[in-house]
mmCIF file of C-alpha atoms and ligand atoms in Angstrom:
data_model
loop_
_atom_site.group_PDB
_atom_site.id
_atom_site.type_symbol
_atom_site.label_atom_id
_atom_site.label_comp_id
_atom_site.label_asym_id
_atom_site.label_seq_id
_atom_site.Cartn_x
_atom_site.Cartn_y
_atom_site.Cartn_z
ATOM 1 C CA MET N 558 -0.007 0.090 0.037
ATOM 2 C CA SER N 559 1.446 3.328 -0.863
ATOM 3 C CA LEU N 560 2.294 5.834 1.809
ATOM 4 C CA VAL N 561 2.207 9.616 1.828
ATOM 5 C CA VAL N 562 3.751 12.082 4.143
ATOM 6 C CA GLN N 563 1.837 15.295 4.489
ATOM 7 C CA LYS N 564 3.197 18.297 6.425
ATOM 8 C CA PHE N 565 1.118 21.158 7.398
ATOM 9 C CA GLY N 566 3.041 24.463 8.286
ATOM 10 C CA GLY N 567 2.057 26.757 10.893
ATOM 11 C CA THR N 568 0.065 29.063 8.563
ATOM 12 C CA SER N 569 -1.929 25.846 7.505
ATOM 13 C CA VAL N 570 -3.046 24.987 11.023
ATOM 14 C CA ALA N 571 -3.302 28.516 12.560
ATOM 15 C CA THR N 572 -7.075 28.155 13.535
ATOM 16 C CA ALA N 573 -9.536 25.447 14.297
ATOM 17 C CA GLU N 574 -11.069 25.771 10.964
ATOM 18 C CA GLN N 575 -7.752 25.266 9.316
ATOM 19 C CA ILE N 576 -6.977 22.199 11.411
ATOM 20 C CA HIS N 577 -10.240 20.668 10.290
ATOM 21 C CA ARG N 578 -9.239 21.423 6.653
ATOM 22 C CA ALA N 579 -5.880 19.646 7.258
ATOM 23 C CA ALA N 580 -7.615 16.819 8.873
ATOM 24 C CA ARG N 581 -10.124 16.387 5.907
ATOM 25 C CA ARG N 582 -7.013 16.228 3.509
ATOM 26 C CA ALA N 583 -5.465 13.455 5.537
ATOM 27 C CA ILE N 584 -8.754 11.607 5.693
ATOM 28 C CA ARG N 585 -9.177 12.015 1.851
ATOM 29 C CA GLU N 586 -5.842 10.231 1.256
ATOM 30 C CA LYS N 587 -6.722 7.561 3.675
ATOM 31 C CA LEU N 588 -10.031 6.939 2.067
ATOM 32 C CA ALA N 589 -7.986 6.631 -1.344
ATOM 33 C CA GLY N 590 -6.460 3.604 0.176
ATOM 34 C CA ARG N 591 -3.125 4.971 1.286
ATOM 35 C CA ARG N 592 -1.149 4.974 4.583
ATOM 36 C CA VAL N 593 -1.052 8.493 5.836
ATOM 37 C CA VAL N 594 1.452 10.125 8.151
ATOM 38 C CA THR N 595 1.116 13.876 8.791
ATOM 39 C CA VAL N 596 3.602 16.189 10.449
ATOM 40 C CA VAL N 597 2.496 19.369 11.883
ATOM 41 C CA SER N 598 4.062 22.643 12.878
ATOM 42 C CA ALA N 599 2.955 24.862 15.757
ATOM 43 C CA MET N 600 -0.220 26.897 15.108
ATOM 44 C CA GLY N 601 0.341 30.288 13.425
ATOM 45 C CA ASP N 602 3.037 32.401 15.210
ATOM 46 C CA THR N 603 3.185 30.085 18.383
ATOM 47 C CA THR N 604 6.965 29.640 18.217
ATOM 48 C CA ASP N 605 7.604 33.254 17.806
ATOM 49 C CA ARG N 606 5.422 33.985 20.744
ATOM 50 C CA LEU N 607 7.090 31.360 22.901
ATOM 51 C CA ILE N 608 10.484 32.629 22.230
ATOM 52 C CA ARG N 609 9.371 36.150 23.032
ATOM 53 C CA LEU N 610 8.010 34.967 26.277
ATOM 54 C CA ALA N 611 11.190 33.296 27.166
ATOM 55 C CA ARG N 612 13.118 36.502 26.489
ATOM 56 C CA GLU N 613 10.655 38.463 28.686
ATOM 57 C CA ILE N 614 11.736 36.069 31.535
ATOM 58 C CA CYS N 615 15.548 36.275 30.791
ATOM 59 C CA ASP N 616 17.871 37.586 28.298
ATOM 60 C CA ALA N 617 19.622 34.281 27.650
ATOM 61 C CA PRO N 618 17.373 31.487 28.419
ATOM 62 C CA PRO N 619 19.188 28.120 28.796
ATOM 63 C CA ARG N 620 19.011 26.335 25.370
ATOM 64 C CA ARG N 621 17.693 23.060 27.141
ATOM 65 C CA GLU N 622 14.819 25.072 28.617
ATOM 66 C CA LEU N 623 14.293 26.949 25.365
ATOM 67 C CA ASP N 624 13.701 23.615 23.575
ATOM 68 C CA MET N 625 11.487 22.316 26.302
ATOM 69 C CA LEU N 626 9.366 25.512 25.836
ATOM 70 C CA VAL N 627 9.187 25.744 21.872
ATOM 71 C CA THR N 628 8.466 22.089 21.373
ATOM 72 C CA THR N 629 5.232 22.450 23.305
ATOM 73 C CA GLY N 630 3.778 24.385 20.206
ATOM 74 C CA GLU N 631 3.889 21.203 18.072
ATOM 75 C CA GLN N 632 2.484 19.116 20.887
ATOM 76 C CA VAL N 633 -0.630 21.210 20.934
ATOM 77 C CA SER N 634 -1.163 20.951 17.247
ATOM 78 C CA ILE N 635 -0.700 17.215 16.895
ATOM 79 C CA ALA N 636 -3.235 16.685 19.653
ATOM 80 C CA LEU N 637 -5.783 19.029 17.974
ATOM 81 C CA MET N 638 -5.322 17.508 14.592
ATOM 82 C CA ALA N 639 -5.877 13.950 16.082
ATOM 83 C CA MET N 640 -9.096 15.285 17.630
ATOM 84 C CA ALA N 641 -10.259 16.696 14.409
ATOM 85 C CA ILE N 642 -9.694 13.382 12.661
ATOM 86 C CA HIS N 643 -11.610 11.619 15.493
ATOM 87 C CA ALA N 644 -14.457 14.204 15.235
ATOM 88 C CA ALA N 645 -14.786 13.338 11.458
ATOM 89 C CA GLY N 646 -15.222 9.694 12.392
ATOM 90 C CA HIS N 647 -11.800 8.428 11.653
ATOM 91 C CA GLU N 648 -8.929 6.960 13.667
ATOM 92 C CA ALA N 649 -5.901 8.940 14.335
ATOM 93 C CA ILE N 650 -3.052 9.006 16.969
ATOM 94 C CA SER N 651 -0.671 11.752 17.730
ATOM 95 C CA LEU N 652 3.019 11.031 18.571
ATOM 96 C CA THR N 653 5.781 13.258 19.861
ATOM 97 C CA ALA N 654 9.305 12.723 18.671
ATOM 98 C CA ALA N 655 10.250 10.828 21.817
ATOM 99 C CA GLN N 656 7.291 8.502 21.320
ATOM 100 C CA VAL N 657 8.287 7.931 17.604
ATOM 101 C CA GLY N 658 12.012 7.551 18.469
ATOM 102 C CA LEU N 659 13.341 10.466 16.471
ATOM 103 C CA VAL N 660 16.733 10.732 17.922
ATOM 104 C CA THR N 661 19.113 13.757 17.351
ATOM 105 C CA ASP N 662 22.360 14.926 18.596
ATOM 106 C CA SER N 663 22.396 17.140 21.778
ATOM 107 C CA ALA N 664 22.813 20.614 20.059
ATOM 108 C CA HIS N 665 19.843 22.254 21.724
ATOM 109 C CA THR N 666 18.002 24.788 19.458
ATOM 110 C CA LYS N 667 19.573 23.328 16.331
ATOM 111 C CA ALA N 668 19.761 19.508 16.834
ATOM 112 C CA ARG N 669 20.463 17.223 13.860
ATOM 113 C CA ILE N 670 18.591 14.086 13.202
ATOM 114 C CA HIS N 671 20.645 10.913 13.817
ATOM 115 C CA SER N 672 17.965 8.187 13.473
ATOM 116 C CA ILE N 673 14.307 7.489 13.323
ATOM 117 C CA SER N 674 12.551 4.366 14.198
ATOM 118 C CA ALA N 675 9.765 3.288 11.945
ATOM 119 C CA GLU N 676 8.486 0.662 14.314
ATOM 120 C CA ARG N 677 5.839 2.565 16.189
ATOM 121 C CA ILE N 678 4.507 4.512 13.218
ATOM 122 C CA ASN N 679 4.237 1.177 11.209
ATOM 123 C CA ARG N 680 2.361 -0.483 14.093
ATOM 124 C CA GLU N 681 -0.140 2.516 14.256
ATOM 125 C CA LEU N 682 -0.536 2.509 10.407
ATOM 126 C CA ASP N 683 -1.061 -1.340 10.419
ATOM 127 C CA ALA N 684 -3.870 -0.789 12.877
ATOM 128 C CA GLY N 685 -5.500 1.579 10.378
ATOM 129 C CA ARG N 686 -4.791 4.900 11.964
ATOM 130 C CA ILE N 687 -3.644 8.154 10.459
ATOM 131 C CA VAL N 688 -0.458 8.962 12.255
ATOM 132 C CA ILE N 689 0.296 12.454 13.279
ATOM 133 C CA VAL N 690 4.003 13.365 14.186
ATOM 134 C CA ALA N 691 5.144 16.506 15.946
ATOM 135 C CA GLY N 692 7.451 18.354 13.623
ATOM 136 C CA PHE N 693 10.505 20.345 14.680
ATOM 137 C CA GLN N 694 11.362 18.233 17.804
ATOM 138 C CA GLY N 695 13.548 15.369 18.711
ATOM 139 C CA ILE N 696 15.018 13.471 21.612
ATOM 140 C CA ASP N 697 18.743 13.093 22.263
ATOM 141 C CA PRO N 698 20.489 9.858 23.385
ATOM 142 C CA ALA N 699 20.114 10.910 26.965
ATOM 143 C CA GLY N 700 16.342 11.420 26.614
ATOM 144 C CA GLU N 701 16.496 15.142 26.521
ATOM 145 C CA ILE N 702 13.944 17.088 24.307
ATOM 146 C CA THR N 703 15.547 18.959 21.511
ATOM 147 C CA ALA N 704 14.519 21.210 18.780
ATOM 148 C CA LEU N 705 15.863 20.968 15.241
ATOM 149 C CA GLY N 706 16.011 24.659 14.405
ATOM 150 C CA ARG N 707 13.403 27.324 13.056
ATOM 151 C CA GLY N 708 11.327 26.159 10.183
ATOM 152 C CA ALA N 709 12.559 22.485 10.526
ATOM 153 C CA SER N 710 9.151 20.705 10.694
ATOM 154 C CA ASP N 711 9.923 20.239 6.845
ATOM 155 C CA THR N 712 13.101 18.485 7.738
ATOM 156 C CA THR N 713 11.000 16.069 10.194
ATOM 157 C CA ALA N 714 8.478 15.353 7.304
ATOM 158 C CA VAL N 715 11.159 14.736 4.664
ATOM 159 C CA ALA N 716 13.103 12.639 6.891
ATOM 160 C CA LEU N 717 10.106 10.592 8.005
ATOM 161 C CA ALA N 718 9.246 10.282 4.193
ATOM 162 C CA ALA N 719 12.711 8.827 3.640
ATOM 163 C CA VAL N 720 12.495 6.278 6.585
ATOM 164 C CA LEU N 721 9.030 5.193 5.654
ATOM 165 C CA ASP N 722 9.898 4.960 1.971
ATOM 166 C CA ALA N 723 6.982 7.298 1.120
ATOM 167 C CA GLU N 724 5.862 7.849 -2.395
ATOM 168 C CA VAL N 725 5.903 11.600 -1.898
ATOM 169 C CA CYS N 726 6.322 14.076 0.902
ATOM 170 C CA GLU N 727 3.609 16.896 0.570
ATOM 171 C CA ILE N 728 4.479 20.114 2.096
ATOM 172 C CA TYR N 729 1.302 22.219 2.665
ATOM 173 C CA THR N 730 1.914 25.922 3.027
ATOM 174 C CA ASP N 731 0.601 29.374 2.493
ATOM 175 C CA VAL N 732 2.058 29.778 -1.097
ATOM 176 C CA ASP N 733 1.040 27.508 -3.934
ATOM 177 C CA GLY N 734 4.558 26.541 -4.969
ATOM 178 C CA VAL N 735 8.010 27.762 -5.773
ATOM 179 C CA TYR N 736 8.168 30.671 -8.067
ATOM 180 C CA THR N 737 10.585 31.882 -10.779
ATOM 181 C CA ALA N 738 11.133 35.016 -8.528
ATOM 182 C CA ASP N 739 9.401 36.460 -5.520
ATOM 183 C CA PRO N 740 6.058 37.452 -6.965
ATOM 184 C CA ARG N 741 5.721 40.591 -4.660
ATOM 185 C CA LEU N 742 8.865 41.954 -6.429
ATOM 186 C CA VAL N 743 8.261 40.460 -9.908
ATOM 187 C CA PRO N 744 4.686 40.514 -10.707
ATOM 188 C CA GLU N 745 5.271 38.404 -13.861
ATOM 189 C CA ALA N 746 6.820 35.565 -11.874
ATOM 190 C CA HIS N 747 5.016 32.203 -12.211
ATOM 191 C CA LYS N 748 5.039 28.989 -10.439
ATOM 192 C CA ILE N 749 7.727 26.369 -11.230
ATOM 193 C CA ASP N 750 6.192 22.888 -12.116
ATOM 194 C CA ARG N 751 9.339 20.805 -11.529
ATOM 195 C CA ILE N 752 12.661 21.799 -10.036
ATOM 196 C CA SER N 753 15.705 19.592 -9.086
ATOM 197 C CA TYR N 754 16.978 19.333 -5.521
ATOM 198 C CA ASP N 755 20.235 21.066 -6.348
ATOM 199 C CA GLU N 756 18.469 24.112 -7.745
ATOM 200 C CA MET N 757 15.966 24.207 -4.834
ATOM 201 C CA LEU N 758 18.831 24.270 -2.484
ATOM 202 C CA GLU N 759 20.563 27.138 -4.141
ATOM 203 C CA LEU N 760 17.326 29.023 -4.424
ATOM 204 C CA ALA N 761 16.683 28.335 -0.697
ATOM 205 C CA SER N 762 20.180 29.564 0.276
ATOM 206 C CA LEU N 763 19.859 32.676 -1.828
ATOM 207 C CA GLY N 764 16.617 33.643 -0.001
ATOM 208 C CA ALA N 765 13.710 31.674 -1.539
ATOM 209 C CA VAL N 766 12.982 29.781 1.581
ATOM 210 C CA VAL N 767 9.903 27.779 0.747
ATOM 211 C CA VAL N 768 11.247 24.604 2.140
ATOM 212 C CA HIS N 769 13.888 24.339 5.028
ATOM 213 C CA SER N 770 17.255 23.464 3.508
ATOM 214 C CA ARG N 771 17.969 20.534 5.592
ATOM 215 C CA GLY N 772 14.699 19.125 4.368
ATOM 216 C CA ILE N 773 15.718 19.383 0.882
ATOM 217 C CA GLU N 774 19.071 17.752 1.718
ATOM 218 C CA PHE N 775 17.202 14.718 3.051
ATOM 219 C CA GLY N 776 15.307 14.680 -0.058
ATOM 220 C CA THR N 777 18.405 14.655 -2.178
ATOM 221 C CA LYS N 778 20.034 11.953 -0.137
ATOM 222 C CA TYR N 779 16.995 9.574 0.003
ATOM 223 C CA GLN N 780 15.510 10.751 -3.336
ATOM 224 C CA VAL N 781 12.163 11.693 -1.800
ATOM 225 C CA PRO N 782 9.968 13.535 -4.196
ATOM 226 C CA ILE N 783 8.763 16.775 -2.411
ATOM 227 C CA HIS N 784 5.465 18.438 -3.484
ATOM 228 C CA VAL N 785 5.106 21.955 -2.269
ATOM 229 C CA ARG N 786 1.625 23.090 -2.452
ATOM 230 C CA SER N 787 -1.125 25.386 -1.110
ATOM 231 C CA SER N 788 -3.260 24.055 1.833
ATOM 232 C CA MET N 789 -6.135 26.344 0.539
ATOM 233 C CA THR N 790 -6.648 24.763 -2.921
ATOM 234 C CA ASP N 791 -6.304 21.454 -4.625
ATOM 235 C CA SER N 792 -4.157 22.779 -7.478
ATOM 236 C CA LYS N 793 -0.717 21.166 -8.114
ATOM 237 C CA GLY N 794 2.277 23.022 -6.549
ATOM 238 C CA THR N 795 5.936 22.474 -7.321
ATOM 239 C CA MET N 796 7.582 19.116 -7.452
ATOM 240 C CA ILE N 797 11.181 18.989 -6.089
ATOM 241 C CA VAL N 798 12.671 15.921 -7.714
ATOM 242 C CA PRO N 799 15.895 14.235 -8.842
ATOM 243 C CA GLU N 800 17.222 15.950 -11.869
ATOM 244 C CA THR N 801 16.203 14.560 -15.364
ATOM 245 C CA PRO N 802 18.046 15.160 -18.552
ATOM 246 C CA GLY N 803 15.357 17.557 -19.883
ATOM 247 C CA MET N 804 15.776 19.964 -17.095
ATOM 248 C CA GLU N 805 18.802 21.317 -18.692
ATOM 249 C CA ASP N 806 16.872 22.644 -21.496
ATOM 250 C CA ILE N 807 15.798 25.655 -19.485
ATOM 251 C CA VAL N 808 18.973 27.734 -18.883
ATOM 252 C CA VAL N 809 17.648 29.519 -15.727
ATOM 253 C CA ARG N 810 15.062 28.204 -13.341
ATOM 254 C CA GLY N 811 14.756 31.079 -11.141
ATOM 255 C CA VAL N 812 16.254 34.476 -9.963
ATOM 256 C CA THR N 813 16.651 35.698 -6.351
ATOM 257 C CA LEU N 814 17.366 38.808 -4.568
ATOM 258 C CA ARG N 815 19.173 38.869 -1.148
ATOM 259 C CA ARG N 816 18.502 42.455 -0.224
ATOM 260 C CA ASP N 817 20.232 43.085 3.097
ATOM 261 C CA LEU N 818 23.996 42.379 2.890
ATOM 262 C CA ALA N 819 27.129 44.256 3.743
ATOM 263 C CA ARG N 820 30.439 44.255 2.040
ATOM 264 C CA ILE N 821 33.555 44.404 4.092
ATOM 265 C CA LEU N 822 36.825 45.432 2.515
ATOM 266 C CA ILE N 823 40.261 45.164 4.071
ATOM 267 C CA ASN N 824 42.779 47.053 2.033
ATOM 268 C CA ASN N 825 46.513 46.831 1.890
ATOM 269 C CA VAL N 826 47.017 43.346 3.530
ATOM 270 C CA PRO N 827 50.694 42.248 3.059
ATOM 271 C CA ASN N 828 50.839 39.477 0.425
ATOM 272 C CA ARG N 829 52.252 36.629 2.442
ATOM 273 C CA PRO N 830 51.134 33.105 3.513
ATOM 274 C CA GLY N 831 48.678 32.913 6.501
ATOM 275 C CA LEU N 832 47.109 36.365 6.506
ATOM 276 C CA ALA N 833 43.790 35.264 4.896
ATOM 277 C CA PHE N 834 43.759 32.402 7.317
ATOM 278 C CA GLU N 835 44.130 34.813 10.256
ATOM 279 C CA ILE N 836 41.311 36.993 9.092
ATOM 280 C CA PHE N 837 38.830 34.433 8.273
ATOM 281 C CA ASP N 838 39.633 32.348 11.366
ATOM 282 C CA ARG N 839 38.985 35.344 13.569
ATOM 283 C CA ILE N 840 35.653 36.081 11.866
ATOM 284 C CA ALA N 841 34.800 32.313 12.266
ATOM 285 C CA GLN N 842 35.478 32.512 15.996
ATOM 286 C CA HIS N 843 32.727 34.970 16.014
ATOM 287 C CA HIS N 844 30.367 32.741 14.255
ATOM 288 C CA ILE N 845 29.942 35.121 11.455
ATOM 289 C CA VAL N 846 29.065 33.579 8.087
ATOM 290 C CA VAL N 847 30.937 35.178 5.109
ATOM 291 C CA ASP N 848 30.243 34.803 1.422
ATOM 292 C CA ASP N 849 31.643 35.942 -1.925
ATOM 293 C CA ILE N 850 35.161 36.381 -0.871
ATOM 294 C CA ILE N 851 37.596 38.150 -3.486
ATOM 295 C CA GLN N 852 41.170 38.955 -3.259
ATOM 296 C CA ASN N 853 42.865 41.295 -5.530
ATOM 297 C CA VAL N 854 46.776 41.747 -5.797
ATOM 298 C CA VAL N 855 47.759 45.413 -5.446
ATOM 299 C CA ASN N 856 51.032 47.458 -5.223
ATOM 300 C CA GLY N 857 52.933 45.413 -7.739
ATOM 301 C CA GLY N 858 52.202 42.186 -5.745
ATOM 302 C CA SER N 859 53.350 43.204 -2.367
ATOM 303 C CA GLU N 860 49.889 43.642 -0.963
ATOM 304 C CA VAL N 861 46.284 42.424 -1.501
ATOM 305 C CA ASP N 862 42.841 43.893 -0.957
ATOM 306 C CA ILE N 863 40.420 41.244 0.397
ATOM 307 C CA ASP N 864 36.658 41.752 0.442
ATOM 308 C CA PHE N 865 33.654 39.637 1.246
ATOM 309 C CA THR N 866 30.001 39.982 2.191
ATOM 310 C CA VAL N 867 28.104 39.266 5.424
ATOM 311 C CA GLU N 868 24.536 39.538 6.523
ATOM 312 C CA LEU N 869 23.681 43.155 7.089
ATOM 313 C CA ASP N 870 22.984 42.352 10.855
ATOM 314 C CA ASP N 871 26.559 41.187 11.168
ATOM 315 C CA ALA N 872 28.193 44.074 9.535
ATOM 316 C CA SER N 873 29.158 46.206 12.590
ATOM 317 C CA GLU N 874 30.363 43.289 14.468
ATOM 318 C CA THR N 875 32.399 42.108 11.509
ATOM 319 C CA LYS N 876 33.867 45.488 10.982
ATOM 320 C CA ALA N 877 34.882 45.781 14.649
ATOM 321 C CA VAL N 878 36.458 42.270 14.574
ATOM 322 C CA CYS N 879 38.457 43.182 11.389
ATOM 323 C CA GLU N 880 39.629 46.563 12.690
ATOM 324 C CA LYS N 881 40.783 45.008 15.905
ATOM 325 C CA LEU N 882 42.722 42.340 13.901
ATOM 326 C CA ALA N 883 44.097 44.889 11.505
ATOM 327 C CA SER N 884 45.464 46.939 14.216
ATOM 328 C CA GLU N 885 46.984 43.963 16.118
ATOM 329 C CA MET N 886 48.732 42.853 13.026
ATOM 330 C CA ASN N 887 49.516 46.529 12.028
ATOM 331 C CA VAL N 888 48.141 46.061 8.365
ATOM 332 C CA GLY N 889 45.385 47.429 6.197
ATOM 333 C CA THR N 890 42.430 49.592 6.575
ATOM 334 C CA VAL N 891 38.799 48.226 6.953
ATOM 335 C CA VAL N 892 35.827 49.797 5.192
ATOM 336 C CA ALA N 893 32.138 48.551 5.492
ATOM 337 C CA ASP N 894 29.779 49.174 2.863
ATOM 338 C CA ASP N 895 26.263 48.443 4.171
ATOM 339 C CA GLN N 896 24.322 49.305 0.955
ATOM 340 C CA VAL N 897 24.640 46.262 -1.190
ATOM 341 C CA SER N 898 22.458 43.426 -2.275
ATOM 342 C CA LYS N 899 22.989 40.217 -4.137
ATOM 343 C CA VAL N 900 21.121 39.153 -7.266
ATOM 344 C CA SER N 901 21.474 35.562 -8.561
ATOM 345 C CA ILE N 902 20.329 33.287 -11.328
ATOM 346 C CA VAL N 903 19.993 29.622 -10.774
ATOM 347 C CA GLY N 904 19.661 26.776 -13.144
ATOM 348 C CA VAL N 905 21.077 23.382 -13.988
ATOM 349 C CA GLY N 906 20.868 24.473 -17.694
ATOM 350 C CA MET N 907 23.947 26.617 -17.079
ATOM 351 C CA ARG N 908 26.110 23.510 -17.294
ATOM 352 C CA SER N 909 25.198 22.789 -20.866
ATOM 353 C CA HIS N 910 24.624 26.302 -22.294
ATOM 354 C CA THR N 911 27.239 28.855 -23.281
ATOM 355 C CA GLY N 912 26.910 32.466 -22.918
ATOM 356 C CA VAL N 913 24.842 32.638 -19.917
ATOM 357 C CA ALA N 914 27.158 35.173 -18.023
ATOM 358 C CA ALA N 915 27.261 37.332 -21.090
ATOM 359 C CA ARG N 916 23.525 37.321 -21.342
ATOM 360 C CA MET N 917 23.145 38.173 -17.661
ATOM 361 C CA PHE N 918 25.700 41.090 -17.820
ATOM 362 C CA ARG N 919 24.174 42.458 -20.984
ATOM 363 C CA ALA N 920 20.717 42.660 -19.278
ATOM 364 C CA LEU N 921 22.110 44.393 -16.232
ATOM 365 C CA ALA N 922 24.000 46.881 -18.614
ATOM 366 C CA ALA N 923 20.845 47.572 -20.376
ATOM 367 C CA ALA N 924 19.023 48.212 -17.126
ATOM 368 C CA GLY N 925 21.785 50.617 -16.089
ATOM 369 C CA VAL N 926 22.818 48.372 -13.113
ATOM 370 C CA ASN N 927 26.468 48.453 -12.127
ATOM 371 C CA ILE N 928 28.090 45.201 -11.073
ATOM 372 C CA GLU N 929 30.270 45.541 -8.118
ATOM 373 C CA ASN N 930 31.223 41.716 -7.766
ATOM 374 C CA ILE N 931 30.582 38.605 -9.519
ATOM 375 C CA SER N 932 30.617 35.014 -8.245
ATOM 376 C CA THR N 933 29.753 31.807 -9.799
ATOM 377 C CA SER N 934 29.342 28.172 -8.979
ATOM 378 C CA GLU N 935 28.336 25.308 -11.280
ATOM 379 C CA ILE N 936 24.537 26.383 -11.456
ATOM 380 C CA VAL N 937 24.560 29.818 -9.978
ATOM 381 C CA ILE N 938 25.841 33.215 -11.007
ATOM 382 C CA SER N 939 25.592 36.083 -8.488
ATOM 383 C CA VAL N 940 26.303 39.701 -8.661
ATOM 384 C CA ILE N 941 26.624 42.294 -5.900
ATOM 385 C CA VAL N 942 24.893 45.455 -6.744
ATOM 386 C CA ARG N 943 23.832 48.724 -4.984
ATOM 387 C CA ARG N 944 20.849 47.969 -2.847
ATOM 388 C CA GLU N 945 18.824 50.568 -4.664
ATOM 389 C CA ASP N 946 19.292 48.725 -7.806
ATOM 390 C CA GLY N 947 18.443 45.262 -6.489
ATOM 391 C CA GLU N 948 14.718 44.982 -7.619
ATOM 392 C CA LYS N 949 15.454 46.591 -11.005
ATOM 393 C CA ALA N 950 18.245 44.052 -11.553
ATOM 394 C CA LEU N 951 16.015 41.202 -10.552
ATOM 395 C CA ARG N 952 13.229 42.192 -12.835
ATOM 396 C CA ALA N 953 15.824 42.754 -15.757
ATOM 397 C CA LEU N 954 17.162 39.192 -15.308
ATOM 398 C CA HIS N 955 13.668 37.617 -14.937
ATOM 399 C CA SER N 956 12.674 38.919 -18.407
ATOM 400 C CA ALA N 957 16.243 38.420 -19.936
ATOM 401 C CA PHE N 958 16.018 34.750 -19.353
ATOM 402 C CA GLU N 959 12.327 34.628 -20.449
ATOM 403 C CA LEU N 960 11.086 33.443 -17.176
ATOM 404 C CA ASP N 961 7.949 35.726 -17.602
ATOM 405 C CA LYS N 962 6.936 33.601 -20.595
ATOM 406 C CA GLY N 963 5.622 30.734 -18.476
ATOM 407 C CA PRO N 964 6.426 27.068 -18.591
HETATM 408 N N1 LIG R 2045 7.293 25.813 14.649
HETATM 409 C C1 LIG R 2045 8.614 25.734 14.170
HETATM 410 C C2 LIG R 2045 9.042 27.197 13.738
HETATM 411 O O1 LIG R 2045 8.269 28.048 13.636
HETATM 412 C C3 LIG R 2045 8.989 24.864 13.174
HETATM 413 C C4 LIG R 2045 8.333 25.096 11.848
HETATM 414 O O2 LIG R 2045 7.316 25.663 11.730
HETATM 415 O O3 LIG R 2045 8.785 24.370 11.012
HETATM 416 O O4 LIG R 2045 10.212 27.319 13.579
HETATM 417 MG MG1 LIG R 2046 6.670 27.587 10.938
#
C-alpha cells in the first residue's frame, strides 16, 4: 500500500477551521487507500510567541529550557489534529518525537537528526490509523527534548518520508509553490512545475526559503519527491525531484534577491602566507558567516585587497572584529559598505549552455545596473549590486531569461 507524508506548516493550522481542513485532507488520502502520516508545525506564530515569552523572563534562556518550551507548540497542534480526525469519524493518533523514536544529537535549538525508528509508526498504520507526528522536535540519546531549528518541521517530514519509503512528501503551506522569482517583487513571476533538488537548495540559500534547506538535503540524499503546495486549494504545486536530462533545456530556473547584505573591504594586507587564514579564522570564531570572498593583488604584488559579504545584521560586528585584527597585525584599513544586495540566477541548464554570463551582464547593462562583484558556481551566477538597484536587476534578469513567458 502506498504511503504519503503530509506536512502542514504553521499558517496551515493557525485556526480550528484550518486544522479541520488539514484533517480532511489526511482523511481523503486515507479513503483513497493510502497509509497517511502527517507532520504538523505549531499553530500560526506560536513559536515566535514562545520565544518572546522566554526573552521576557531572561535575556539568555538556557538552550535546554528553550527547547522544552518551543516544542510544546507542536504538541498542541498534533493533539488538536488527532481530535479533528476523530471528530470526522476516523482513527488517528498523535505522537511526539520521543514516542516515535526520532533521535537527534544534543545541540539544543539546532539539533540534527541521527536516526528515526519506523516501528511505532508502522504499528499504528497497520492498525488503520492516521499517524500525526510533531514536527521540529527530537530526543537526544540521554532522553532530553531537542528542537531542530527554526522552520525545521519540513526536515522532520522529509526525513520521515525517507525512513518510511513514502511515495511523496507533501508540504502544505501558504503559497502555492516555488516561483521563478518572489512574486511580490516580480509580478510576472510564475509557479515552477518541476525543479531539481540542487536548484531548490541554491534558491533556498539565496533567500527563496519555501522549504527548509535541511529538508531538501534529506530529499536529495534519499531521493524523496517533495511536493510544495497550498493548503487552501487542490491545485498542483511545485515538485522538487531528482534531476532529469530534460531539465537542462531551461537555462535559468529562477532568480533571487538577497537584499540586506554588507560588504567588508580590508585594504593593503601584506601578500604573504597565512594572512587570509588569520582574518577568516578570527571571523569564524565570532560565528559570522561570510560569502563572496575576493582577493585582488595590488601594489605590484606586495599587497592584497580582500573583500567579502556578510549579513547586514553582522556588519558592525564584522567591521569591529576586522579593525581589531588589522590594528593588532598593524596592517590594512577596513571599510564597511552596508548598501549592497546580491542578485542571482540559478539553473542546471547553465552546465550545458554557453553565453549565460554574457546574457546576464548584457541585461544588467541595459538596465543601467552597475556590477560590483561577480561570483559563480556550477549552477549559480551572482552579482553584488547597490541595494537601490536590487529590484530593478531582479526584474531585468527575470525577463532576459524569459522566465515571464511561463512554462
Ligand atoms: N514551529 C517551528 C518554527 O516556527 C517549526 C516549523 O514551523 O517548521 O520554527
Ligand atoms: Mg513555521
